[in-house]
Short mmCIF file of C-alpha atoms in Angstrom, two decimals:
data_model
loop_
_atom_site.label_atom_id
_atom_site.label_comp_id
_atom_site.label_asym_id
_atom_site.label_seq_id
_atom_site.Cartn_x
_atom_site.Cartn_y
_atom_site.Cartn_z
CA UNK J 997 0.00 0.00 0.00
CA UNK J 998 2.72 2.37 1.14
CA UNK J 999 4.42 1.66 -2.65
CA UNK J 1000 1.15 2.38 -4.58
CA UNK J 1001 1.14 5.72 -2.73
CA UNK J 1002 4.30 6.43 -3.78
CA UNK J 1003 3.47 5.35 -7.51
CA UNK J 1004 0.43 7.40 -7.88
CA UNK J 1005 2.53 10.50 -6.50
CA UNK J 1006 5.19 10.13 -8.51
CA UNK J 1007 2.50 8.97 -11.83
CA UNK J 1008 0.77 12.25 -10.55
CA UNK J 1009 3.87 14.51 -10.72
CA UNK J 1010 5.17 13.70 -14.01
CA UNK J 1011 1.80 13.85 -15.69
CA UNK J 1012 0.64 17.37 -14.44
CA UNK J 1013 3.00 19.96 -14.54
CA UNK J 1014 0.41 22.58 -14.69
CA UNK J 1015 -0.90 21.19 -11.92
CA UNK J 1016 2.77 21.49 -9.86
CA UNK J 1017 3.24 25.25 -11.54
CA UNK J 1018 -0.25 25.88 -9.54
CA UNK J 1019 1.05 24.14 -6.15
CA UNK J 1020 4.16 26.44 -6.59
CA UNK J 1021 1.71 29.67 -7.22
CA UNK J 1022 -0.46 28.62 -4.45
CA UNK J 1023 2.44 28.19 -2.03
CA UNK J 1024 4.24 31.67 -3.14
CA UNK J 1025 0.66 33.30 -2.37
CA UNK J 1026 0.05 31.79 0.44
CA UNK J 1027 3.47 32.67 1.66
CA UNK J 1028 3.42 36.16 0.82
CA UNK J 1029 -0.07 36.33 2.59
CA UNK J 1030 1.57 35.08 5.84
CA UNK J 1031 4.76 37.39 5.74
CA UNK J 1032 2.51 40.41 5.10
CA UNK J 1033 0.36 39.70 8.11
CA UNK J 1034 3.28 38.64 10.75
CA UNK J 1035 4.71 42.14 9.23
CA UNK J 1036 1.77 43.65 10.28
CA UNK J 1037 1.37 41.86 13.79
CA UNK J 1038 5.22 42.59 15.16
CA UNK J 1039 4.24 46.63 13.67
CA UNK J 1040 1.37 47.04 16.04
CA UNK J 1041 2.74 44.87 18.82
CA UNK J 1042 5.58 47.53 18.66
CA UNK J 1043 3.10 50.39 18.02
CA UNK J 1044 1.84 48.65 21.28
CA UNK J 1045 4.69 48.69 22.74
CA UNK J 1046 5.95 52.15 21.97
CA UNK J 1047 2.72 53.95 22.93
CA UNK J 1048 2.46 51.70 26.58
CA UNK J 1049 5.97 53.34 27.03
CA UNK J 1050 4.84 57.05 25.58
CA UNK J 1051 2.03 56.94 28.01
CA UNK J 1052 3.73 56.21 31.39
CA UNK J 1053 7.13 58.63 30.13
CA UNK J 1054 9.06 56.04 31.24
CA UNK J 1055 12.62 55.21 29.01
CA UNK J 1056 13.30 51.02 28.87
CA UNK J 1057 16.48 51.44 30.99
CA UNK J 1058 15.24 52.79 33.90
CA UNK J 1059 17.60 55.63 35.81
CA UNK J 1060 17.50 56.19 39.63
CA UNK J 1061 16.41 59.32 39.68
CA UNK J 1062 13.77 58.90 37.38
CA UNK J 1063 12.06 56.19 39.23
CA UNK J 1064 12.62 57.92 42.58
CA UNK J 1065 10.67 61.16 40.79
CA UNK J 1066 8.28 58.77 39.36
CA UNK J 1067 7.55 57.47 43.10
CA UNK J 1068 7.51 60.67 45.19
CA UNK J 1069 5.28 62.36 42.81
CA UNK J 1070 2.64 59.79 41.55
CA UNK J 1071 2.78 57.08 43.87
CA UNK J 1072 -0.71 56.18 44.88
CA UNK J 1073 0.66 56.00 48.81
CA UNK J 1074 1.86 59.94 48.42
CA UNK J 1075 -1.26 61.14 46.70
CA UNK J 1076 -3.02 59.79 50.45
CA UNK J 1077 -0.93 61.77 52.34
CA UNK J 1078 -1.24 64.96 49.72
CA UNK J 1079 -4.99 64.56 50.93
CA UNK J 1080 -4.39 64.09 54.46
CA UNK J 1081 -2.30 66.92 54.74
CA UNK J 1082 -4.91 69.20 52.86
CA UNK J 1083 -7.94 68.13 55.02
CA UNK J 1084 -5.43 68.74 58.34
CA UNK J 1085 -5.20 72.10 56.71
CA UNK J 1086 -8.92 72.69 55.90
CA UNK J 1087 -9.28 71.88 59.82
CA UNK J 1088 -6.70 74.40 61.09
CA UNK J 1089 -8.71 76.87 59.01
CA UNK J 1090 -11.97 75.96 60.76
CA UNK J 1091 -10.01 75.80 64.35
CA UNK J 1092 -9.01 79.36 63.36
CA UNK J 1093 -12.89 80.84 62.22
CA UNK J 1094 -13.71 79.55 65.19
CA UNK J 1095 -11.96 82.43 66.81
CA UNK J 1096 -14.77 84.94 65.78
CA UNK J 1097 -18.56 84.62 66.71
CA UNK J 1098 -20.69 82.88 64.16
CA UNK J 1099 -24.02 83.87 62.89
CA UNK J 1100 -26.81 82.42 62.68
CA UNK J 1101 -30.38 83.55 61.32
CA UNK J 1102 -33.63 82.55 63.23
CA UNK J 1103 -36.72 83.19 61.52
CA UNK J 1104 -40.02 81.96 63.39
CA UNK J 1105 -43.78 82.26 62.53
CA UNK J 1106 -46.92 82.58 64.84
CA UNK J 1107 -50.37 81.29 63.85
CA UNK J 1108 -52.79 81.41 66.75
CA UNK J 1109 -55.38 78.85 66.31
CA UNK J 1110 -57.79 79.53 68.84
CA UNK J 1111 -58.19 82.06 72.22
CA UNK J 1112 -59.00 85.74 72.45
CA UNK J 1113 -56.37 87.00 70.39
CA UNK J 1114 -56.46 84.56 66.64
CA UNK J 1115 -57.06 87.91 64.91
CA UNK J 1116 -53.55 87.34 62.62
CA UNK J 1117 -50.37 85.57 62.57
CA UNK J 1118 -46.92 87.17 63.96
CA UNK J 1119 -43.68 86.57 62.67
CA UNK J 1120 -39.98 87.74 64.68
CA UNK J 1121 -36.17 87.58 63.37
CA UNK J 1122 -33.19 86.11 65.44
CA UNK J 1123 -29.64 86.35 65.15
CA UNK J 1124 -27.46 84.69 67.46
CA UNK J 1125 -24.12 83.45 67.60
CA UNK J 1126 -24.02 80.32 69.73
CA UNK J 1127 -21.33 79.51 71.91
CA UNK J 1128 -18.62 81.47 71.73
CA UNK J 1129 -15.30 80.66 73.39
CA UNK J 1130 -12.40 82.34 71.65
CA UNK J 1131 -9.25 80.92 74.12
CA UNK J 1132 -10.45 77.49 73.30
CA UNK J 1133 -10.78 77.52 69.86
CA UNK J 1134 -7.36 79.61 70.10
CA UNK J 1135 -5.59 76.71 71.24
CA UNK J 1136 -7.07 74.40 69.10
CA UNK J 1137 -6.07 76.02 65.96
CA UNK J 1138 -2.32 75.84 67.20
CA UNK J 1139 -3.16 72.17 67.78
CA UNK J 1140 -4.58 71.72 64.10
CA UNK J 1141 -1.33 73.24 62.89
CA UNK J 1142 0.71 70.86 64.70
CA UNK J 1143 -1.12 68.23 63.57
CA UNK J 1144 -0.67 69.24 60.29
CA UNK J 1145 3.10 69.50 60.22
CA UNK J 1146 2.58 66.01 61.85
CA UNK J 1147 0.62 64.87 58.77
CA UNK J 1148 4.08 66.55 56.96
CA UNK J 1149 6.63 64.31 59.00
CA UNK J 1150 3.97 61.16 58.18
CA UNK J 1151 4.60 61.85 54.50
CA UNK J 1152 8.33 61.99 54.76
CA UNK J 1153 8.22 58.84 56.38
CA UNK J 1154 6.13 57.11 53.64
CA UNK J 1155 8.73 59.12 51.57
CA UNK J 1156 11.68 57.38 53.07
CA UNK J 1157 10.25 54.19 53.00
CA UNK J 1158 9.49 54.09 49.51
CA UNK J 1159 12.97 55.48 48.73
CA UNK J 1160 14.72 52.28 50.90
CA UNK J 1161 12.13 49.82 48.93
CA UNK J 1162 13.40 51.65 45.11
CA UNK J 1163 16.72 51.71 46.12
CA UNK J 1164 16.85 47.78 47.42
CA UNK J 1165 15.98 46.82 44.25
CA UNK J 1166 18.27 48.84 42.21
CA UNK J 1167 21.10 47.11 44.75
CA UNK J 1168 19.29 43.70 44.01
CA UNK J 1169 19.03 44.36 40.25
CA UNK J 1170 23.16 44.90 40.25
CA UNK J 1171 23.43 41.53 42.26
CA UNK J 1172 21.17 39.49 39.48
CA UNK J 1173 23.20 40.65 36.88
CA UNK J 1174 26.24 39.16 38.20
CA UNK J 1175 24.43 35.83 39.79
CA UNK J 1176 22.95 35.74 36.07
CA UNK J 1177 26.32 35.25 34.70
CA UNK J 1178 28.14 33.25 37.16
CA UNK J 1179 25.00 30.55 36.34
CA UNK J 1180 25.44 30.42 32.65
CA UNK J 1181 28.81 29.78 33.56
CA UNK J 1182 28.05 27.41 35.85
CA UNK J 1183 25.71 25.93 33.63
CA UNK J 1184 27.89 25.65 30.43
CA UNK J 1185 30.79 23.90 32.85
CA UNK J 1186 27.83 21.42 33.92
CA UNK J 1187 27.04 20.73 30.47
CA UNK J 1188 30.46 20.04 29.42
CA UNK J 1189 31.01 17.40 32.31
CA UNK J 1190 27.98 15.52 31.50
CA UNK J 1191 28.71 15.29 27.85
CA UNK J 1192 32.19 14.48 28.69
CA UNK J 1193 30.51 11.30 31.18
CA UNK J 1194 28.17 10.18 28.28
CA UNK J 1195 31.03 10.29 25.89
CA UNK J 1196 33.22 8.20 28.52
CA UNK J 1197 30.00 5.09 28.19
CA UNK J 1198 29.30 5.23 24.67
CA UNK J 1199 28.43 1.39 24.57
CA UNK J 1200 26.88 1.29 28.12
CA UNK J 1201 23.19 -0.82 28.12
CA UNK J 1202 22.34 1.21 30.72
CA UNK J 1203 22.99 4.94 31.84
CA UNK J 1204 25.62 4.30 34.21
CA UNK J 1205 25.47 6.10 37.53
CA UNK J 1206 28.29 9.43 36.70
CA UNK J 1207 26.25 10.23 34.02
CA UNK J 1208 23.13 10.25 35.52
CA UNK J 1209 24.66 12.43 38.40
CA UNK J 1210 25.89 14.90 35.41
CA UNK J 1211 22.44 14.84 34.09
CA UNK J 1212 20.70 16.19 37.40
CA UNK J 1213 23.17 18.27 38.59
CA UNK J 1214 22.74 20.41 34.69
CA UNK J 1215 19.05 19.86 35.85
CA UNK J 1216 19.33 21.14 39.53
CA UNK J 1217 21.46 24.69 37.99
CA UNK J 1218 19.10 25.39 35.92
CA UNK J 1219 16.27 25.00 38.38
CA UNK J 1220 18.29 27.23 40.50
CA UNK J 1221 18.78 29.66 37.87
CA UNK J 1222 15.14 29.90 36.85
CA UNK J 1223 14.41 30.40 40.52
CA UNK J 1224 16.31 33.39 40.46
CA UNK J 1225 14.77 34.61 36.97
CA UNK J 1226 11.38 34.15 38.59
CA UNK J 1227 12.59 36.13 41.79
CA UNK J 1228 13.88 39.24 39.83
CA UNK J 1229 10.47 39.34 37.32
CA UNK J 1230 8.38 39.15 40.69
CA UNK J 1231 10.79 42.29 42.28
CA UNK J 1232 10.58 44.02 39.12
CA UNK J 1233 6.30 43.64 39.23
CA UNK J 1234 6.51 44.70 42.64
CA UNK J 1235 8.68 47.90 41.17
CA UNK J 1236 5.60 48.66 38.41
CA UNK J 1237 3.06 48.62 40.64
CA UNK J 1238 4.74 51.27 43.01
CA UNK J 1239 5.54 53.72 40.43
CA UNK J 1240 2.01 53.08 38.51
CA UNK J 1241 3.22 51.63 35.56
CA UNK J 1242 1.47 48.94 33.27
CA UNK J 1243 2.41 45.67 34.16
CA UNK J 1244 2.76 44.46 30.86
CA UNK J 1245 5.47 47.27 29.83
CA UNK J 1246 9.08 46.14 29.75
CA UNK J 1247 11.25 48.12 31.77
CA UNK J 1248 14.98 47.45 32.66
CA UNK J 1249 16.72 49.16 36.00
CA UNK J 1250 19.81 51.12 34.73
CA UNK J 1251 23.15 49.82 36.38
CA UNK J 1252 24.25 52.22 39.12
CA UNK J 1253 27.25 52.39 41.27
CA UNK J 1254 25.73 52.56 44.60
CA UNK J 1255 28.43 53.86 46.66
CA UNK J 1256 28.59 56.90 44.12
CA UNK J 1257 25.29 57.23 43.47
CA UNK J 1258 23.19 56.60 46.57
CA UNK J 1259 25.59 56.42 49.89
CA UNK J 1260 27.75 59.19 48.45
CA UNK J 1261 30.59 58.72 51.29
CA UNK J 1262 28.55 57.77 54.19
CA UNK J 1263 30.36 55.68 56.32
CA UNK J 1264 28.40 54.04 59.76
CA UNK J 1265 30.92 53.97 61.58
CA UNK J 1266 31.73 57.39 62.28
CA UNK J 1267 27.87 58.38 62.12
CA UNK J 1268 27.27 58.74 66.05
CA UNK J 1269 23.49 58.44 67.31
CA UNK J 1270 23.47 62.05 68.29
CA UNK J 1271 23.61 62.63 64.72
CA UNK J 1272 21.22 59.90 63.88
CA UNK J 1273 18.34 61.89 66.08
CA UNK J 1274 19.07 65.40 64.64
CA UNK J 1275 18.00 63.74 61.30
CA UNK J 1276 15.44 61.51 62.75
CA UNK J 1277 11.60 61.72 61.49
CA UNK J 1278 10.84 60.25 64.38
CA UNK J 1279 12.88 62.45 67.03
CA UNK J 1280 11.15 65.33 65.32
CA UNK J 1281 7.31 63.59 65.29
CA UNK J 1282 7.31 62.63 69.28
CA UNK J 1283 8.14 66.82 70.23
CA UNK J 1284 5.12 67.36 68.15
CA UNK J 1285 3.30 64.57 70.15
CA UNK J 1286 4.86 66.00 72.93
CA UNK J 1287 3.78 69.27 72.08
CA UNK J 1288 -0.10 68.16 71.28
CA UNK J 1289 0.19 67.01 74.78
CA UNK J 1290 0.69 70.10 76.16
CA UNK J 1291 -2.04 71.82 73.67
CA UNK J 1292 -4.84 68.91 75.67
CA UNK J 1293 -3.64 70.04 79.13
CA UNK J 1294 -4.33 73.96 78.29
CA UNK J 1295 -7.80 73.23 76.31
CA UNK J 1296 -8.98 70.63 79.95
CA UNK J 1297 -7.84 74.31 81.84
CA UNK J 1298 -9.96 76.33 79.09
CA UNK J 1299 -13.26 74.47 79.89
CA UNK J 1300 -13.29 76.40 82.91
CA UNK J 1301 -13.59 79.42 80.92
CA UNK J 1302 -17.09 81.19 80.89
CA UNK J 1303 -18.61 80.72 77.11
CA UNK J 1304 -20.27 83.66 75.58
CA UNK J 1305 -23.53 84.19 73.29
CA UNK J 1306 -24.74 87.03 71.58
CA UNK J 1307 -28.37 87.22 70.42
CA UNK J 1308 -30.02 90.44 68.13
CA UNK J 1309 -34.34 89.77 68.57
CA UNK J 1310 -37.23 91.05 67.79
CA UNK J 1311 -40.19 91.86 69.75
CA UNK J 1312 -41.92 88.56 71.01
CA UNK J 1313 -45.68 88.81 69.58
CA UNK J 1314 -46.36 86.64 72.08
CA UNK J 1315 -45.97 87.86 75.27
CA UNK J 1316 -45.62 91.47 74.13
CA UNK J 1317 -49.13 92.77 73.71
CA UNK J 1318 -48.04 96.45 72.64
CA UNK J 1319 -47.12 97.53 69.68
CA UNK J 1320 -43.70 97.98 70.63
CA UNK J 1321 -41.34 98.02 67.74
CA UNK J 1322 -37.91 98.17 69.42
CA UNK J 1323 -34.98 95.23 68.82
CA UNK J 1324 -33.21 93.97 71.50
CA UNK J 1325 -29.52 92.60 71.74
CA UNK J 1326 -28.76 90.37 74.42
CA UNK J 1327 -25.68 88.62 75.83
CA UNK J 1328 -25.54 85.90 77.68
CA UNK J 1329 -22.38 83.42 79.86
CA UNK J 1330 -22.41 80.45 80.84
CA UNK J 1331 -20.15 79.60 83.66
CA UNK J 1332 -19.32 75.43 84.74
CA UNK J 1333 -20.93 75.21 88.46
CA UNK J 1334 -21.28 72.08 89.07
CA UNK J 1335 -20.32 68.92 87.05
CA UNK J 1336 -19.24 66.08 89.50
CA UNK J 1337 -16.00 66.91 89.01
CA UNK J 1338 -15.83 65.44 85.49
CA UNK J 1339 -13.40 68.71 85.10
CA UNK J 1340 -10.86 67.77 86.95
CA UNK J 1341 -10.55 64.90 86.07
CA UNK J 1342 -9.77 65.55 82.41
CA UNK J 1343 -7.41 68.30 83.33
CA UNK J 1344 -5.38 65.19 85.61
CA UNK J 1345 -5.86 62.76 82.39
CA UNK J 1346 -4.70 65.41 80.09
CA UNK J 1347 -1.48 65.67 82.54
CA UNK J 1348 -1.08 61.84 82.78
CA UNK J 1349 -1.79 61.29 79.06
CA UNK J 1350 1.68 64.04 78.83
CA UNK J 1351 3.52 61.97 80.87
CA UNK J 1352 2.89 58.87 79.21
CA UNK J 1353 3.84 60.36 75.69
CA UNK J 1354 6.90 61.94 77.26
CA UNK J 1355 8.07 58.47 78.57
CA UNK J 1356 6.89 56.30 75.07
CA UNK J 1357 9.09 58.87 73.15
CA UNK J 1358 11.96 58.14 75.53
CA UNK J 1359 11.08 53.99 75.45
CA UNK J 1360 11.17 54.61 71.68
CA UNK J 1361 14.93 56.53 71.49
CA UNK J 1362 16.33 53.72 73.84
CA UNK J 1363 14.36 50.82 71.40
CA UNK J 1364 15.64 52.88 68.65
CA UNK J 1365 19.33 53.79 69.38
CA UNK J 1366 19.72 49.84 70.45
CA UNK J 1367 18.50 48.88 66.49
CA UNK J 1368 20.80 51.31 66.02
CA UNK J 1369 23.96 49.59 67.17
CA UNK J 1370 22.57 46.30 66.45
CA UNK J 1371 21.95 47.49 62.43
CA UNK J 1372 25.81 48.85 62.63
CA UNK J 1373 27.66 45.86 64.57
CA UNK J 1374 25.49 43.36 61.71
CA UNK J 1375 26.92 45.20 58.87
CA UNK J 1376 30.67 44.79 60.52
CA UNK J 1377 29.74 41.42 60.22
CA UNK J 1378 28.78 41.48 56.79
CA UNK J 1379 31.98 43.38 56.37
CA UNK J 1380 34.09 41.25 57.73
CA UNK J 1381 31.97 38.09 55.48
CA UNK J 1382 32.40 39.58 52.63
CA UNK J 1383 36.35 40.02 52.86
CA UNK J 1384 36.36 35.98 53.52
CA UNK J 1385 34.02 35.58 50.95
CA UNK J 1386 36.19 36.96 48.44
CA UNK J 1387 39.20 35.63 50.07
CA UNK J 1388 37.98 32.11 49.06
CA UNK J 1389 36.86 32.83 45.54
CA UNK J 1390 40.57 33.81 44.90
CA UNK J 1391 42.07 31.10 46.81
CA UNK J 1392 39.84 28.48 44.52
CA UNK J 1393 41.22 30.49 41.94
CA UNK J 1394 44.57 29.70 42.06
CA UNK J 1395 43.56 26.04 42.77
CA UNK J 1396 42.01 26.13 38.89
CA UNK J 1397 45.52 27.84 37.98
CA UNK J 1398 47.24 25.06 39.64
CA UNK J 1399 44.59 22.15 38.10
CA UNK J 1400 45.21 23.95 34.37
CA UNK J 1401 48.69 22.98 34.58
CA UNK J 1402 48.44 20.05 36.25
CA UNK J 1403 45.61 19.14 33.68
CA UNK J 1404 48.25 19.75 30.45
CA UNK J 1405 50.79 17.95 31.97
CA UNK J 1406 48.49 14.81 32.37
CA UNK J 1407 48.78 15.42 36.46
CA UNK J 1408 44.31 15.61 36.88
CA UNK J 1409 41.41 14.35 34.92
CA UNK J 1410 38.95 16.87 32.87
CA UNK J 1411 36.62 15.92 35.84
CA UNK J 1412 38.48 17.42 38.25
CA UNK J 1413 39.53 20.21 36.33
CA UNK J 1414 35.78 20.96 35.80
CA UNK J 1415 34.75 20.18 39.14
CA UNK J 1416 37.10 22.41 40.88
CA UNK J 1417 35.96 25.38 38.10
CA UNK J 1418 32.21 24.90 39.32
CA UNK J 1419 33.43 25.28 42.78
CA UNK J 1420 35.21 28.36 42.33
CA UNK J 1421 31.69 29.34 40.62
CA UNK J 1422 29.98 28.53 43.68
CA UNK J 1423 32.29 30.74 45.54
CA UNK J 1424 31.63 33.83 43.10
CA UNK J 1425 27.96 33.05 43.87
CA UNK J 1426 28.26 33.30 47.61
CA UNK J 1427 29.91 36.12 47.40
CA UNK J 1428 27.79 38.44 45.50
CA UNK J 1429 25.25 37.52 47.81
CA UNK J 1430 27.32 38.44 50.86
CA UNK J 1431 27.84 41.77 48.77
CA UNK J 1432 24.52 42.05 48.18
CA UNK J 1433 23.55 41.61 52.14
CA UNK J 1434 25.97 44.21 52.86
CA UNK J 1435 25.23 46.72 50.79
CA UNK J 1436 21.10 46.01 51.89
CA UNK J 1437 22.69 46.37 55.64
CA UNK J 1438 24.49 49.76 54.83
CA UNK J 1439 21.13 50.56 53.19
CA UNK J 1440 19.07 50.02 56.49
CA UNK J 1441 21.63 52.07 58.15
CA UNK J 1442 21.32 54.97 55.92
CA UNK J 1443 17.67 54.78 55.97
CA UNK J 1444 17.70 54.71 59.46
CA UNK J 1445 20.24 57.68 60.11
CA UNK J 1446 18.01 60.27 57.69
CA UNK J 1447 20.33 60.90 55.10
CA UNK J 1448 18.18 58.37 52.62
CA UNK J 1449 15.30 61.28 52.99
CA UNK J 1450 18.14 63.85 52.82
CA UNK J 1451 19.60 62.35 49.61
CA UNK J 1452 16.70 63.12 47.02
CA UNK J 1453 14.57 65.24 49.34
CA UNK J 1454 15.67 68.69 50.88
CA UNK J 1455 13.93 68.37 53.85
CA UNK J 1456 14.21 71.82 55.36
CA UNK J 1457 11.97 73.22 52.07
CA UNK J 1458 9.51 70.39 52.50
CA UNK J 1459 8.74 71.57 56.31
CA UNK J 1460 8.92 75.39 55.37
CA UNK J 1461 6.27 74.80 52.63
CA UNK J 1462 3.42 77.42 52.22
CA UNK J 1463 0.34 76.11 53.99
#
């Protein structure tokens, strides 16, 4: 069957050449068809492509600076605090209205329905002012504008915090690149042993044992190195979503040189703590909670404070039978008498409530200048890791030296020779991951002394800001 097949298409092609010249036309068409419309498909993926980038402004290799702009001033987490520190200011402004007596209009009606006098309806005019207490709302408009150079400070921090999270992963992107390329290498050197093993049992029935340990150890690299692929695209979605980009837009992290570009000669350990807390967010948010504590002691002492009222009438055409036309303005006070001495109390919680904020902030400085010296002694560690670290990947280089010459002069196998390559791989690999911690430690301790914030942010503006 298979030869009669084979007859009647070779019978067919020698008796129809018209036939083949139409095969051949058909194919050419179809052909052309299919590289004019994969033409068109990569144009508009890349029309795609180009306008995605156009409309987040963004270039492919991503700069430092432009991603740390892109962050402080469209970040979805700094637009909140924009907001928050706009309503604290809408509430200082009604803290300081407050100050003056408001007015209110009081219009009544009378309609007698019944009695001696149901001759006609009566009508009167009211304006009064309410409660007016000047001193109090006094000090709570300097409150409000505390608490809105507090809502400042919590910006600053989100600020800072965003700036640690950017700059990790410009540190992290510098590390991939290098663990990238000590895999490949790894990889290729795996390869090359196991196809040196298989070539070593050409006539094996079986796979013999070295070669299957070749085999999974290519397989187990690779695993590893696609863990680490699948690590850096999952940073790098983390890093769209911050800045508001599209997550399907390609964007690469430009290489920086961190100690240039970001630390800029900061050294930990000749930063003291006294001039961690001069720079310190948080030394400068607990005197504002320390001051807002003092604002709720004077406002408990203002509540003994009469409260005025001012009131412009009308006649009432109720109980005033005449026909007297005149207006009266009346002022009134209200004095606290008597309230179970619910007053005194919150003047002694208002006291308390001081204390207790004084001695949190203090808790907080010892907490926080004992992360301080535990963040600095860690990265002397690291320091010190790192040096060994690197110590070892040139010792096992000069053991590959040595196995090089040993290997030409017959002295070790390929195996070895490879083997001891791979190791001074794995080496390379623990290093730039001791690097990597390091630099992520000095990171923490910049963050933590201020001079993060300091670095992209002039902090002294951003507090002296117009209202």
């Amino acid at each position: 069957m298979q030869a009669q097949r084979l007859n009647i298409w070779w019978s067919g092609h020698h008796s129809s050449t018209s036939c083949v010249s139409c095969r051949k036309a058909a194919v050419l068409l179809c052909s052309f068809f299919l590289l004019f419309f994969w033409c068109l498909g990569e144009d508009k993926a890349q029309a795609s492509t180009d306008a995605t980038e156009a409309s987040s402004g963004l270039s492919a290799d991503l700069p430092l600076d432009e991603c740390v702009k892109k962050v402080l001033l469209e970040s979805p987490y700094m637009q909140m605090h924009d907001l928050s520190i706009e309503i604290k200011g809408l509430d200082a402004d009604d803290a300081w209205y407050r100050m003056f007596p408001k007015i209110d209009l009081g219009l009544s009606s009378n309609i007698p329905i019944g009695g001696k006098n149901s001759n006609g309806s009566s009508f009167s005019v009211t304006l009064t002012s309410g409660g007016y207490d000047p001193i109090s709302a006094s000090l709570a408009h300097d409150a409000q504008l505390d608490m809105t150079i507090l809502a400042k400070y919590a910006k600053l921090q989100s600020a800072s915090d965003l700036l640690e999270n950017v700059v990790t992963f410009y540190i992290r992107e510098a590390a991939y690149a290098e663990l990238l390329d000590c895999y490949d290498r790894l990889i290729k050197e795996a390869r090359e042993l196991y196809a040196f093993s298989a070539k070593m049992y050409p006539d094996a029935p079986t796979v013999p044992l070295e070669v299957q340990l070749a085999n999974h150890r290519v397989k187990q690299i690779e695993l590893e190195r696609e863990k680490l692929v699948k690590t850096h695209t999952t940073q790098l979605a983390r890093l769209k979503r911050m800045i508001d980009v599209p997550a399907e837009q390609r964007i690469e992290l430009a290489a920086i040189d961190v100690e240039r570009d970001v630390f800029q000669g900061f050294n930990p350990n000749t930063t003291t703590f006294e001039e961690v807390r001069r720079n310190s967010l948080q030394e400068k948010m607990a005197r504002i909670s320390a001051k807002l504590a003092e604002h709720n002691i004077l406002v408990a002492w203002a509540k003994y404070i009469p409260k005025f009222s001012f009131n412009v009438r009308t006649p009432d055409p109720v109980n005033n039978s005449s026909d007297d036309d005149s207006y009266y303005f009346t002022i009134g006070m209200s004095v606290p008498l008597w309230h179970w001495g619910e007053l005194g109390r919150g003047r002694d919680r208002a006291r308390k409530q001081k204390q207790k904020t004084l001695l949190k902030n203090k808790a907080e400085v010892l907490a926080w200048e004992d992360q301080w010296f535990y963040l600095r002694s860690r990265f002397q560690e690291q320091v010190g890791t790192e040096k060994l670290a690197w110590a070892e990947v040139e010792l096992r280089q000069l053991q590959v030296r040595k196995n090089e010459i040993l290997f030409n002069t017959g002295g070790v196998s390929f195996v070895n020779l490879t083997q001891v390559e791979m190791a001074k791989i794995r080496k390379e690999i623990l290093a730039v991951q001791i690097r990597e911690a390091k630099l992520l430690a000095k990171l923490k301790l910049f963050f933590e002394s201020g001079k993060l914030l300091n670095r992209f942010i002039q902090v002294e503006d951003f507090e002296n800001e117009e209202e």
